[in-house]
Amino acid sequence: MIIAGIETSCDETSVGILSDSRILVNLIASQEKIHMQFGGIVPELASRAHLEKIVPLFNEALKRAKISTDQIDVFGVTNKPGLKGSLLIGVGFAESIGYALKKPVYNVNHLHAHIAACFLNRKISFPALGLVVSGGHTSLFLLTSHTEFVHIGRTRDDACGEVFDKVGRMLNLPFPGGASIERLAARGNENRIKFPVAYIRDCLDFSFSGIKTAVYYYISKKGTENAADIAASFQKAMVDSILLKLEDALSLYPVQNFLFGGGVVRNNYLRRKLESFLKNKKVQPIIPEPELCMDNGAKIAILTEHLVLKGIKPDPYRICVLPTK
Ligand code: KG4
Ligand code: ZN
């Protein structure tokens, strides 16, 4: 079965094509350069860039996968959550081409698909836990199968990646701040500054805005002369805060596999900490390679494949009707 996955929910246009769970191609056109000058994503510019890129990127993906459009059996597309204007381009494209070729189109949840990137080339033991750490979300899921996700925790305020980006701006680092902070932190002392580690009791929700505010007040008072130490101490506080919640999640749901996804999971410090923390708990961490952690079409395609295998019916063609939530 050949599946094309389309992703346009934020600032990456992507087309991934799978043949029986194997990636034939996974092209990602990043808009980083467009948004860099504004220090954040400008939604209107994002949707215009998706519109320019989606057709040429799809044609290039077919060429590299050495297939023609009529060999595609199924389309999958992110339809939520994300920027409305950006989602509209991907959904409009997938539904139009599916309708023209008389092929089914599945609407796919972007967060579930971040976790589904872990299904590529791996056998998962269910129930499992899954954590998405991205620019827009920090969400915990209980997975009872490849297609059933129960949302058991989320951030009460800022998303983890959002805080990395905001602290990056405070330190005058290029957008997006996450990767720049990781690079800077590698030269710093993570124990130099004690930023507060946020923890909400009796639930599986996260909170990161307190750490952000603490960094803001630290910089207002002391400046950014020791930027590397600020970056390292901030990164440590964020990761410690995540680990506290993973501990709680595992005591409620003692699973064998913990799955991870989302752009922040590209961070090597976080990856190392997750691995050592879970090794001590005798839980297998499943962490996709860095490119599959970011927004990409292959993760949409693999979740689509599981929806098809489960016998779930495709969504009817509605041409650009997006969910309200
Ligand atoms: O999943 P993603 O590509 O897009 C969303 O769905 O939001 O995540 C983007 C986020 C940005 O906030 C970016 O700063 C963060 O992932 N990020 C990182 C790193 N690379 C990307 N955060 C920390 N360390 C990194 N190396
Ligand atoms: Zn994402």
mmCIF file with all atom_site columns, N, CA and C and ligand atoms in Angstrom, residues 12 110 114 134-136 161-162 164-165 176-179 182 262-264 266-267 293-295, ligand 1:
data_model
loop_
_atom_site.group_PDB
_atom_site.id
_atom_site.type_symbol
_atom_site.label_atom_id
_atom_site.label_alt_id
_atom_site.label_comp_id
_atom_site.label_asym_id
_atom_site.label_entity_id
_atom_site.label_seq_id
_atom_site.pdbx_PDB_ins_code
_atom_site.Cartn_x
_atom_site.Cartn_y
_atom_site.Cartn_z
_atom_site.occupancy
_atom_site.B_iso_or_equiv
_atom_site.pdbx_formal_charge
_atom_site.auth_seq_id
_atom_site.auth_comp_id
_atom_site.auth_asym_id
_atom_site.auth_atom_id
_atom_site.pdbx_PDB_model_num
ATOM   1  N N   . GLU A 1 12  ? 6.221  24.331 8.323  1.00 0.00 ? 12  GLU A N   1
ATOM   2  C CA  . GLU A 1 12  ? 6.926  23.395 7.452  1.00 0.00 ? 12  GLU A CA  1
ATOM   3  C C   . GLU A 1 12  ? 5.941  22.783 6.472  1.00 0.00 ? 12  GLU A C   1
ATOM   4  N N   . HIS A 1 110 ? -2.389 16.054 14.163 1.00 0.00 ? 110 HIS A N   1
ATOM   5  C CA  . HIS A 1 110 ? -0.957 16.360 14.119 1.00 0.00 ? 110 HIS A CA  1
ATOM   6  C C   . HIS A 1 110 ? -0.204 15.823 15.353 1.00 0.00 ? 110 HIS A C   1
ATOM   7  N N   . HIS A 1 114 ? 2.786  12.954 15.639 1.00 0.00 ? 114 HIS A N   1
ATOM   8  C CA  . HIS A 1 114 ? 4.137  13.106 16.209 1.00 0.00 ? 114 HIS A CA  1
ATOM   9  C C   . HIS A 1 114 ? 4.529  11.824 16.943 1.00 0.00 ? 114 HIS A C   1
ATOM   10 N N   . SER A 1 134 ? 6.485  20.115 21.565 1.00 0.00 ? 134 SER A N   1
ATOM   11 C CA  . SER A 1 134 ? 6.705  20.873 20.333 1.00 0.00 ? 134 SER A CA  1
ATOM   12 C C   . SER A 1 134 ? 6.593  22.373 20.596 1.00 0.00 ? 134 SER A C   1
ATOM   13 N N   . GLY A 1 135 ? 6.545  23.148 19.507 1.00 0.00 ? 135 GLY A N   1
ATOM   14 C CA  . GLY A 1 135 ? 6.464  24.595 19.647 1.00 0.00 ? 135 GLY A CA  1
ATOM   15 C C   . GLY A 1 135 ? 5.084  25.047 20.115 1.00 0.00 ? 135 GLY A C   1
ATOM   16 N N   . GLY A 1 136 ? 4.057  24.266 19.797 1.00 0.00 ? 136 GLY A N   1
ATOM   17 C CA  . GLY A 1 136 ? 2.693  24.661 20.137 1.00 0.00 ? 136 GLY A CA  1
ATOM   18 C C   . GLY A 1 136 ? 2.067  23.825 21.234 1.00 0.00 ? 136 GLY A C   1
ATOM   19 N N   . GLY A 1 161 ? 8.383  24.223 23.657 1.00 0.00 ? 161 GLY A N   1
ATOM   20 C CA  . GLY A 1 161 ? 9.159  24.831 22.564 1.00 0.00 ? 161 GLY A CA  1
ATOM   21 C C   . GLY A 1 161 ? 8.958  26.337 22.503 1.00 0.00 ? 161 GLY A C   1
ATOM   22 N N   . GLU A 1 162 ? 7.741  26.755 22.829 1.00 0.00 ? 162 GLU A N   1
ATOM   23 C CA  . GLU A 1 162 ? 7.428  28.192 22.836 1.00 0.00 ? 162 GLU A CA  1
ATOM   24 C C   . GLU A 1 162 ? 8.326  28.915 23.846 1.00 0.00 ? 162 GLU A C   1
ATOM   25 N N   . PHE A 1 164 ? 11.291 27.824 24.955 1.00 0.00 ? 164 PHE A N   1
ATOM   26 C CA  . PHE A 1 164 ? 12.657 27.840 24.398 1.00 0.00 ? 164 PHE A CA  1
ATOM   27 C C   . PHE A 1 164 ? 12.791 29.022 23.429 1.00 0.00 ? 164 PHE A C   1
ATOM   28 N N   . ASP A 1 165 ? 11.775 29.214 22.578 1.00 0.00 ? 165 ASP A N   1
ATOM   29 C CA  . ASP A 1 165 ? 11.860 30.292 21.579 1.00 0.00 ? 165 ASP A CA  1
ATOM   30 C C   . ASP A 1 165 ? 11.845 31.666 22.245 1.00 0.00 ? 165 ASP A C   1
ATOM   31 N N   . PRO A 1 176 ? 14.469 29.771 15.168 1.00 0.00 ? 176 PRO A N   1
ATOM   32 C CA  . PRO A 1 176 ? 13.803 29.435 16.423 1.00 0.00 ? 176 PRO A CA  1
ATOM   33 C C   . PRO A 1 176 ? 14.828 29.179 17.540 1.00 0.00 ? 176 PRO A C   1
ATOM   34 N N   . GLY A 1 177 ? 14.478 29.656 18.732 1.00 0.00 ? 177 GLY A N   1
ATOM   35 C CA  . GLY A 1 177 ? 15.429 29.665 19.843 1.00 0.00 ? 177 GLY A CA  1
ATOM   36 C C   . GLY A 1 177 ? 15.880 28.295 20.321 1.00 0.00 ? 177 GLY A C   1
ATOM   37 N N   . GLY A 1 178 ? 15.048 27.268 20.145 1.00 0.00 ? 178 GLY A N   1
ATOM   38 C CA  . GLY A 1 178 ? 15.346 25.948 20.719 1.00 0.00 ? 178 GLY A CA  1
ATOM   39 C C   . GLY A 1 178 ? 16.734 25.448 20.364 1.00 0.00 ? 178 GLY A C   1
ATOM   40 N N   . ALA A 1 179 ? 17.003 25.363 19.063 1.00 0.00 ? 179 ALA A N   1
ATOM   41 C CA  . ALA A 1 179 ? 18.290 24.815 18.623 1.00 0.00 ? 179 ALA A CA  1
ATOM   42 C C   . ALA A 1 179 ? 19.428 25.735 19.048 1.00 0.00 ? 179 ALA A C   1
ATOM   43 N N   . GLU A 1 182 ? 20.247 25.170 22.692 1.00 0.00 ? 182 GLU A N   1
ATOM   44 C CA  . GLU A 1 182 ? 20.986 23.921 22.902 1.00 0.00 ? 182 GLU A CA  1
ATOM   45 C C   . GLU A 1 182 ? 22.471 24.118 22.591 1.00 0.00 ? 182 GLU A C   1
ATOM   46 N N   . GLY A 1 262 ? 7.892  15.467 18.471 1.00 0.00 ? 262 GLY A N   1
ATOM   47 C CA  . GLY A 1 262 ? 7.814  16.932 18.529 1.00 0.00 ? 262 GLY A CA  1
ATOM   48 C C   . GLY A 1 262 ? 9.196  17.543 18.405 1.00 0.00 ? 262 GLY A C   1
ATOM   49 N N   . GLY A 1 263 ? 9.242  18.782 17.901 1.00 0.00 ? 263 GLY A N   1
ATOM   50 C CA  . GLY A 1 263 ? 10.505 19.447 17.575 1.00 0.00 ? 263 GLY A CA  1
ATOM   51 C C   . GLY A 1 263 ? 11.504 19.520 18.720 1.00 0.00 ? 263 GLY A C   1
ATOM   52 N N   . VAL A 1 264 ? 11.020 19.687 19.962 1.00 0.00 ? 264 VAL A N   1
ATOM   53 C CA  . VAL A 1 264 ? 11.952 19.842 21.091 1.00 0.00 ? 264 VAL A CA  1
ATOM   54 C C   . VAL A 1 264 ? 12.717 18.539 21.353 1.00 0.00 ? 264 VAL A C   1
ATOM   55 N N   . ARG A 1 266 ? 14.270 16.958 19.365 1.00 0.00 ? 266 ARG A N   1
ATOM   56 C CA  . ARG A 1 266 ? 15.536 16.975 18.612 1.00 0.00 ? 266 ARG A CA  1
ATOM   57 C C   . ARG A 1 266 ? 16.692 17.358 19.535 1.00 0.00 ? 266 ARG A C   1
ATOM   58 N N   . ASN A 1 267 ? 16.377 17.909 20.706 1.00 0.00 ? 267 ASN A N   1
ATOM   59 C CA  . ASN A 1 267 ? 17.387 18.391 21.647 1.00 0.00 ? 267 ASN A CA  1
ATOM   60 C C   . ASN A 1 267 ? 18.151 17.200 22.256 1.00 0.00 ? 267 ASN A C   1
ATOM   61 N N   . CYS A 1 293 ? 11.290 13.842 14.290 1.00 0.00 ? 293 CYS A N   1
ATOM   62 C CA  . CYS A 1 293 ? 10.670 14.512 15.450 1.00 0.00 ? 293 CYS A CA  1
ATOM   63 C C   . CYS A 1 293 ? 9.999  15.811 15.015 1.00 0.00 ? 293 CYS A C   1
ATOM   64 N N   . MET A 1 294 ? 10.535 16.432 13.960 1.00 0.00 ? 294 MET A N   1
ATOM   65 C CA  . MET A 1 294 ? 9.953  17.715 13.531 1.00 0.00 ? 294 MET A CA  1
ATOM   66 C C   . MET A 1 294 ? 8.713  17.453 12.671 1.00 0.00 ? 294 MET A C   1
ATOM   67 N N   . ASP A 1 295 ? 8.063  18.529 12.219 1.00 0.00 ? 295 ASP A N   1
ATOM   68 C CA  . ASP A 1 295 ? 6.866  18.366 11.403 1.00 0.00 ? 295 ASP A CA  1
ATOM   69 C C   . ASP A 1 295 ? 7.246  17.759 10.054 1.00 0.00 ? 295 ASP A C   1
HETATM 70 O O1  . KG4 B 2 .   ? 7.159  19.970 16.281 1.00 0.00 ? 1   KG4 B O1  1
HETATM 71 P P1  . KG4 B 2 .   ? 7.702  21.236 15.714 1.00 0.00 ? 1   KG4 B P1  1
HETATM 72 O O2  . KG4 B 2 .   ? 8.661  21.125 14.536 1.00 0.00 ? 1   KG4 B O2  1
HETATM 73 O O3  . KG4 B 2 .   ? 6.547  22.217 15.319 1.00 0.00 ? 1   KG4 B O3  1
HETATM 74 C C1  . KG4 B 2 .   ? 5.373  22.314 16.076 1.00 0.00 ? 1   KG4 B C1  1
HETATM 75 O O4  . KG4 B 2 .   ? 4.469  21.461 15.876 1.00 0.00 ? 1   KG4 B O4  1
HETATM 76 O O5  . KG4 B 2 .   ? 5.350  23.224 16.944 1.00 0.00 ? 1   KG4 B O5  1
HETATM 77 O O6  . KG4 B 2 .   ? 8.444  22.001 16.932 1.00 0.00 ? 1   KG4 B O6  1
HETATM 78 C C2  . KG4 B 2 .   ? 9.049  23.251 16.791 1.00 0.00 ? 1   KG4 B C2  1
HETATM 79 C C3  . KG4 B 2 .   ? 9.688  23.625 18.118 1.00 0.00 ? 1   KG4 B C3  1
HETATM 80 C C4  . KG4 B 2 .   ? 10.204 25.071 18.172 1.00 0.00 ? 1   KG4 B C4  1
HETATM 81 O O7  . KG4 B 2 .   ? 9.714  25.687 19.343 1.00 0.00 ? 1   KG4 B O7  1
HETATM 82 C C5  . KG4 B 2 .   ? 11.718 24.889 18.241 1.00 0.00 ? 1   KG4 B C5  1
HETATM 83 O O8  . KG4 B 2 .   ? 12.394 25.914 18.950 1.00 0.00 ? 1   KG4 B O8  1
HETATM 84 C C6  . KG4 B 2 .   ? 11.833 23.568 18.968 1.00 0.00 ? 1   KG4 B C6  1
HETATM 85 O O9  . KG4 B 2 .   ? 10.816 22.776 18.390 1.00 0.00 ? 1   KG4 B O9  1
HETATM 86 N N1  . KG4 B 2 .   ? 13.145 22.951 18.768 1.00 0.00 ? 1   KG4 B N1  1
HETATM 87 C C7  . KG4 B 2 .   ? 14.027 22.741 19.778 1.00 0.00 ? 1   KG4 B C7  1
HETATM 88 C C8  . KG4 B 2 .   ? 15.178 22.194 19.177 1.00 0.00 ? 1   KG4 B C8  1
HETATM 89 N N2  . KG4 B 2 .   ? 14.970 22.087 17.831 1.00 0.00 ? 1   KG4 B N2  1
HETATM 90 C C9  . KG4 B 2 .   ? 13.703 22.548 17.593 1.00 0.00 ? 1   KG4 B C9  1
HETATM 91 N N3  . KG4 B 2 .   ? 13.925 22.969 21.103 1.00 0.00 ? 1   KG4 B N3  1
HETATM 92 C C10 . KG4 B 2 .   ? 14.985 22.651 21.865 1.00 0.00 ? 1   KG4 B C10 1
HETATM 93 N N4  . KG4 B 2 .   ? 16.145 22.137 21.366 1.00 0.00 ? 1   KG4 B N4  1
HETATM 94 C C11 . KG4 B 2 .   ? 16.280 21.884 20.039 1.00 0.00 ? 1   KG4 B C11 1
HETATM 95 N N5  . KG4 B 2 .   ? 17.416 21.375 19.560 1.00 0.00 ? 1   KG4 B N5  1
#
